[in-house]
Coordinates of C-alpha atoms and ligand atoms in Angstrom, one line a residue:
X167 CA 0.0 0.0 0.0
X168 CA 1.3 3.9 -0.6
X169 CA 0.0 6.4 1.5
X170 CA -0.2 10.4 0.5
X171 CA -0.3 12.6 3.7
X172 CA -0.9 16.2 2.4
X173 CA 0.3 19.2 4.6
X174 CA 3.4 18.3 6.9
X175 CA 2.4 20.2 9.6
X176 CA 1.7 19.0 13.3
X177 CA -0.8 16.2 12.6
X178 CA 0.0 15.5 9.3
X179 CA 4.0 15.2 10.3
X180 CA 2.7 12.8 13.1
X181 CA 0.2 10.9 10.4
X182 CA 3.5 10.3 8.5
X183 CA 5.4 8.8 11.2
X184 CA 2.9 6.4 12.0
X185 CA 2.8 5.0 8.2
X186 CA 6.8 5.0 8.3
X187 CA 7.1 3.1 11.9
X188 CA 4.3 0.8 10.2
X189 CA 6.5 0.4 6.9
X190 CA 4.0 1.8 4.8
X191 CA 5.3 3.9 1.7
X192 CA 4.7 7.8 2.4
X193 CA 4.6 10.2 -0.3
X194 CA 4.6 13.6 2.1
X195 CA 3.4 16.5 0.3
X196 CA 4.3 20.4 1.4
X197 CA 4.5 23.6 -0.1
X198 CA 7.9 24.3 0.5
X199 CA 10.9 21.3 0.6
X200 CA 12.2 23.1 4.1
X201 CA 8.4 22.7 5.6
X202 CA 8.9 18.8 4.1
X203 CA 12.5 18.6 5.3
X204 CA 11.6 20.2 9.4
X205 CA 8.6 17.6 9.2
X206 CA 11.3 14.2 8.4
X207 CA 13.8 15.9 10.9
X208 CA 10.9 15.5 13.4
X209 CA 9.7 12.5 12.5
X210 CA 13.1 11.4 12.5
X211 CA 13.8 12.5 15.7
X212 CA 10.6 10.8 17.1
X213 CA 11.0 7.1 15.8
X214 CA 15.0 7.5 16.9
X215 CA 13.6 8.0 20.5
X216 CA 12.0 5.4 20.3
X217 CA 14.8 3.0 19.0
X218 CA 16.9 4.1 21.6
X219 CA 14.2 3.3 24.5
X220 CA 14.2 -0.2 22.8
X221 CA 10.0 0.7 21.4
X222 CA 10.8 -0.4 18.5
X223 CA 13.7 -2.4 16.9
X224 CA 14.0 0.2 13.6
X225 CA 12.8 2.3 11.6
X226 CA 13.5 2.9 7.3
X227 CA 13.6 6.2 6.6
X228 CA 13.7 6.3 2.9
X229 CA 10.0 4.9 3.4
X230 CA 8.8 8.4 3.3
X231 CA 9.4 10.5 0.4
X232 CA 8.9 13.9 0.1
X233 CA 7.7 16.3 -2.6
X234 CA 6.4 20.0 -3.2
X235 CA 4.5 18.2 -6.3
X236 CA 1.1 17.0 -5.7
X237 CA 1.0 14.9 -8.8
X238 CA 3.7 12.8 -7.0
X239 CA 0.8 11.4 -4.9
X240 CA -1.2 9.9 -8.3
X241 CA 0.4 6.0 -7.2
X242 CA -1.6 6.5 -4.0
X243 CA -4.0 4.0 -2.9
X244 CA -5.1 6.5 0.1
X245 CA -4.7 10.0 0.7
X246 CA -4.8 12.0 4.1
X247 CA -5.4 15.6 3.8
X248 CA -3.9 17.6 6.6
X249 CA -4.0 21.0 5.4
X250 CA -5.0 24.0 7.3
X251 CA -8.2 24.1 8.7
X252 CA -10.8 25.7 6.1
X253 CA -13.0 24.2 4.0
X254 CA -12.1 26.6 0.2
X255 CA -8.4 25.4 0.7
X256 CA -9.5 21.9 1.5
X257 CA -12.1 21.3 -1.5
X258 CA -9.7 23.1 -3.9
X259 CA -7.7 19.9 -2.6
X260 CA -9.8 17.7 -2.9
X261 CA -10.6 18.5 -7.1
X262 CA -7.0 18.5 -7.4
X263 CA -6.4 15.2 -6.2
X264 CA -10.0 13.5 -7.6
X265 CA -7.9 14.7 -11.2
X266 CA -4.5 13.0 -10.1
X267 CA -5.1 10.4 -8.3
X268 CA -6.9 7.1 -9.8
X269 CA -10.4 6.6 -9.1
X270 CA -10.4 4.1 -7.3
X271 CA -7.6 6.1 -4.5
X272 CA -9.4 6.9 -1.3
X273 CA -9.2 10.3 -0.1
X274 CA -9.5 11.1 3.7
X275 CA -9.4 14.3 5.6
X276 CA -8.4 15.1 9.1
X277 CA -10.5 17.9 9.4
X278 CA -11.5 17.9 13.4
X279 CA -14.8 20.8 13.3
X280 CA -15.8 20.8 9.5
X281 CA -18.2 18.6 7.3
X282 CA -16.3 15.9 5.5
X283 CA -19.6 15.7 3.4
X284 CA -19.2 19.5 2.2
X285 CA -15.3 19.0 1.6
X286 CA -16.7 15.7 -0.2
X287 CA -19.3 17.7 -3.1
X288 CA -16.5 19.4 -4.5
X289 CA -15.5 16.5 -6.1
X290 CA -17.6 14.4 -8.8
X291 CA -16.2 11.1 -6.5
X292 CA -17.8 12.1 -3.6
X293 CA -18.5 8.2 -2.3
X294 CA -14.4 7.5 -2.3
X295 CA -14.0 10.4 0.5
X296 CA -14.3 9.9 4.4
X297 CA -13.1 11.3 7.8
X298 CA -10.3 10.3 9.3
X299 CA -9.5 12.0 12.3
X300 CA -6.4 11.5 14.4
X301 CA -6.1 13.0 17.8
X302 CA -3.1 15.3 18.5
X303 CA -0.1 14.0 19.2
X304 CA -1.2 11.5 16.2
X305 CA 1.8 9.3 17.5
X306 CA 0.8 8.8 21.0
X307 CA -3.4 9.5 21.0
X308 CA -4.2 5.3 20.2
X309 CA -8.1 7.0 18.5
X310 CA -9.1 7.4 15.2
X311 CA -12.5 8.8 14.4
X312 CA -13.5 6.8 11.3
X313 CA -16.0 9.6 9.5
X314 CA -18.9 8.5 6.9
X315 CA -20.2 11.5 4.8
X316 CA -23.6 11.4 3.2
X317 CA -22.3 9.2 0.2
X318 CA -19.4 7.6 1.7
X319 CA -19.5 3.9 0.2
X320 CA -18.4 0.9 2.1
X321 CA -15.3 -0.3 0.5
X322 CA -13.6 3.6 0.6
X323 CA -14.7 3.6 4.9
X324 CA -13.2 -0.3 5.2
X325 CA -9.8 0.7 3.5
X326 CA -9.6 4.1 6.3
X327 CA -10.7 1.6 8.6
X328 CA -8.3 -1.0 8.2
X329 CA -5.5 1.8 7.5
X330 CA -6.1 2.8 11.3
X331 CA -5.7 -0.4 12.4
X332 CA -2.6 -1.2 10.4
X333 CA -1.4 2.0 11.8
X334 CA -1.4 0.3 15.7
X335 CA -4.4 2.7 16.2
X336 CA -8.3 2.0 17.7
X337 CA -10.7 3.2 15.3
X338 CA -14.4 4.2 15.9
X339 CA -17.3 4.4 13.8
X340 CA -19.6 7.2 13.4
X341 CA -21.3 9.5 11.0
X342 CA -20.4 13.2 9.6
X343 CA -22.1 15.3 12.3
X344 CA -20.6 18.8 14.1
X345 CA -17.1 17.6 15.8
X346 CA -17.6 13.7 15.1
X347 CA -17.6 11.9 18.6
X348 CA -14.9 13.2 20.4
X349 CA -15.2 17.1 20.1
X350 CA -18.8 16.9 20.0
X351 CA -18.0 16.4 23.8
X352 CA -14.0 17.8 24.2
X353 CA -15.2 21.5 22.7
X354 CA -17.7 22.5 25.2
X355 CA -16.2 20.8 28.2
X356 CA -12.6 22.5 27.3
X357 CA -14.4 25.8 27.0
X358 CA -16.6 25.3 30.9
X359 CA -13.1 24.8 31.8
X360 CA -11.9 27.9 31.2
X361 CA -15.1 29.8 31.9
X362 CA -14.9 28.3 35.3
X363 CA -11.1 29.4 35.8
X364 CA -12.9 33.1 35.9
X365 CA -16.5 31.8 37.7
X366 CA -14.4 30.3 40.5
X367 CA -11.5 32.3 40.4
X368 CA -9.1 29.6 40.6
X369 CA -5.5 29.3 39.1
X370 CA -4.4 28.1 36.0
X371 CA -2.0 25.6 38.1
X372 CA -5.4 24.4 40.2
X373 CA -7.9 24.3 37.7
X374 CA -5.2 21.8 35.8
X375 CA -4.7 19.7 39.0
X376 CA -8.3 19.8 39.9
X377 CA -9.5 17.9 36.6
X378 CA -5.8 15.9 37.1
X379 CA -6.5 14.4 40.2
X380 CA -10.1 14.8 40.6
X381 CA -11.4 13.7 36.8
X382 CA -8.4 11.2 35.7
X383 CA -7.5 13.2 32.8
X384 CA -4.4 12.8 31.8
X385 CA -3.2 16.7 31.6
X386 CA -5.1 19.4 32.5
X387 CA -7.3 21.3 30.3
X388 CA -5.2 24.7 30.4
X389 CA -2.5 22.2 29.3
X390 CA -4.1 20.6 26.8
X391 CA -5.7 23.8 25.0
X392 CA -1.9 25.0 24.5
X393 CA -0.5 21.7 23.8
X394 CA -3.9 21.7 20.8
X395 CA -3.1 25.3 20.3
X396 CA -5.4 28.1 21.4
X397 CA -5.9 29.5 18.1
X398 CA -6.8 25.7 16.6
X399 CA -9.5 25.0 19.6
X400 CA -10.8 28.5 19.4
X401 CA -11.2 27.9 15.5
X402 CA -12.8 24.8 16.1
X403 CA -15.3 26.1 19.1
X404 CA -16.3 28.7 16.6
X405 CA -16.9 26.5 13.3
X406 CA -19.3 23.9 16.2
X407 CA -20.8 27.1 17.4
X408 CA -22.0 28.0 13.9
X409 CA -22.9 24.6 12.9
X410 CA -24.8 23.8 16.3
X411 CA -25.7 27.6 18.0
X412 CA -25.1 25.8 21.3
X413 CA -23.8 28.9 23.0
X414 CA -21.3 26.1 25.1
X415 CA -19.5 25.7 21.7
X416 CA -18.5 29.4 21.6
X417 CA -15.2 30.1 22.2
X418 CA -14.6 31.7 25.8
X419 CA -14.0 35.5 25.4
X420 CA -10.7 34.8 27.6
X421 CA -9.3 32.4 24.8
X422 CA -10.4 34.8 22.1
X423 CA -8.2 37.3 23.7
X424 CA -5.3 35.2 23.9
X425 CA -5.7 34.3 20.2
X426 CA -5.6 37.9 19.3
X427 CA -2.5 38.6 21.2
X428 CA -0.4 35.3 20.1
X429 CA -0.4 33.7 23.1
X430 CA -1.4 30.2 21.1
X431 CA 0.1 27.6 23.9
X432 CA 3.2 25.6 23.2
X433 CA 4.1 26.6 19.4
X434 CA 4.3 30.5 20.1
X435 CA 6.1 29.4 23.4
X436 CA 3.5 31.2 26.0
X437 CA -0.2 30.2 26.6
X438 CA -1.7 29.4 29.9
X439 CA 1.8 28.4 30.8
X440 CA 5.1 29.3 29.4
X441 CA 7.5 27.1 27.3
Ligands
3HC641 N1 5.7 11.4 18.2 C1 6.3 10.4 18.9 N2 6.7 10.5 20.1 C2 6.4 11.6 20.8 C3 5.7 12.7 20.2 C4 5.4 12.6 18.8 N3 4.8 13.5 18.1 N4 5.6 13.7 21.1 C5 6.1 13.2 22.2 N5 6.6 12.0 22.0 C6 7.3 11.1 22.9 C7 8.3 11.9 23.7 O1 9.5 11.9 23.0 C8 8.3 11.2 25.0 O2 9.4 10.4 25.1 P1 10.8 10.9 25.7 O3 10.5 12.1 26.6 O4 11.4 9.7 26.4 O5 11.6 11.3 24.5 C9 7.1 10.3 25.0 O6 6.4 10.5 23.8 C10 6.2 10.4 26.1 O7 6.0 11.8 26.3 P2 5.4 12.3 27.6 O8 6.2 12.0 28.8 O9 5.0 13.8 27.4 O10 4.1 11.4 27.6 P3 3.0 11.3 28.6 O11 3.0 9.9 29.2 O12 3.0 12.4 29.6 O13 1.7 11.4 27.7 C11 0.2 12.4 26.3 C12 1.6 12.4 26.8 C13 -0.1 11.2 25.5 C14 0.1 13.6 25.3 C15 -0.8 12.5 27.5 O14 -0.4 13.6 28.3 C16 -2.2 12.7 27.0 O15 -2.9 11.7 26.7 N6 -2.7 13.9 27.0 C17 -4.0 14.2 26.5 C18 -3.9 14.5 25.1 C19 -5.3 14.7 24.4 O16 -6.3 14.7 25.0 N7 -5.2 14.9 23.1 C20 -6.4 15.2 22.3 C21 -6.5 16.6 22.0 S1 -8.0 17.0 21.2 C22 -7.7 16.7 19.6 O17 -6.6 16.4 19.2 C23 -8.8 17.0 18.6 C24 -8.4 18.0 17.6 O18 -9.4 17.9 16.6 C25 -8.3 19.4 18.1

């Protein structure tokens, strides 16, 4: 099997790694070659970790090659778009690939808050496309939200399906609805969260060790919206809030502010905490 991942960024960089640890052939598409190059040096860096803690015996890099070129990815029997996050960008994609790809090549998105169904009609293919929808880190997170759009056939979801679990990952089920499984129920609880950090004026620090050692999670969740990024959950709150009106969806006006002054959590090096 040969695998496209488009867009080397933080989940598609870890989507790649994953088909490279499971000796899968990885055509990794960016815009740039030094966006391509930083996303192998990571991914690099990752599965060497992971030798040297005795995780895994090795790993062939030359599995993955990289391009700037989407027609490189027309061999492809599967292709994961991981671009950024809005829907023009990603159905321009998606006609670009339906004309290089062969028909019968599956095309997935990653897409975490928008319809794989409208991203689906802007192709003539729509039945071949369906969701799938790692959870960040894509190395470490063991779930896979398996998506069906509207026209999604069987055999297109059974070859995402059994890509996840050739991937060492736990796939789910479900249908195209606002945030899929997972976010349907992640969004608004991560945004209480933070509404309660001004409600109950607690800290940062307590809030995080309150849902740590009260709730079992495994970070907090002022942790966890700047390991996501602020300015990818408050993107996502906003595209559920418009899809659903539930006013639990909205972003918090605190996290809006941070967004607006760069404060996006781990990547810009200060969020809730600093880095
Ligand atoms: N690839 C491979 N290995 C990685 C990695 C990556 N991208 N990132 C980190 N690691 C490695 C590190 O190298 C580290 O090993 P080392 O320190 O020996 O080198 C190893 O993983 C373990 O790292 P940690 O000690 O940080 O691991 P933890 O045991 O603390 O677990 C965690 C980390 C899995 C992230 C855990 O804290 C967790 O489960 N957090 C919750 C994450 C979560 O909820 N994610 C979902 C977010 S919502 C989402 O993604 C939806 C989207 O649509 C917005």
């Amino acid at each position: 099997m040969r695998v496209g991942v488009v867009g080397l960024g933080t989940m598609g960089a870890g989507i790649a790694q994953l088909c490279v640890e499971a000796g899968i052939d990885t055509v990794g598409r960016e815009v740039t070659a030094d966006l391509g190059e930083r996303a192998r040096d990571r991914i690099v860096h990752f599965l060497t970790r992971k030798v040297e803690k005795g995780q895994i015996e090795s790993f062939e890099v030359e599995r993955l090659s990289l391009t700037v070129d989407l027609t490189d990815l027309a061999k492809c029997d599967l292709v994961i778009e991981a671009i950024v996050e809005e829907l023009e960008p990603k159905r321009q994609l998606f006609t670009e690939l339906e004309r290089i790809c062969r028909p019968d090549t599956v095309l997935a998105t990653n897409t975490s808050a928008l319809s794989v169904t409208e991203i689906a009609a802007a192709v003539s293919s729509p039945e071949r496309v369906v969701g799938m929808h790692f959870f960040n880190p894509a190395p470490l997170m063991p779930l896979v939200e398996i998506v069906r759009a509207e026209l999604t056939v069987d055999a297109a979801f059974d070859t995402a399906f059994s890509l996840a679990e050739t991937l060492g990952k736990h796939p789910i089920r479900c249908h195209d609805t606002p945030g899929f499984v997972v976010n349907r129920v992640l969004i608004p609880l991560l945004n209480d969260c933070i509404r309660v950090l001004d409600e109950a004026r607690v800290t940062v620090e307590d809030l995080d060790a309150g849902m740590k050692h009260g709730a079992g999670w495994p970070m907090g969740p002022c942790e966890l919206v700047d390991l996501v990024g602020v300015d990818v959950h408050v993107h996502a709150s906003e595209a559920l809030y418009e899809k659903t009106r539930e006013t639990r969806m909205a972003p918090p006006p605190r996290l809006v502010a941070m967004k607006n002054a760069g404060l996006l959590g781990r990547k810009s090096g200060r969020g809730f905490y600093t880095y």
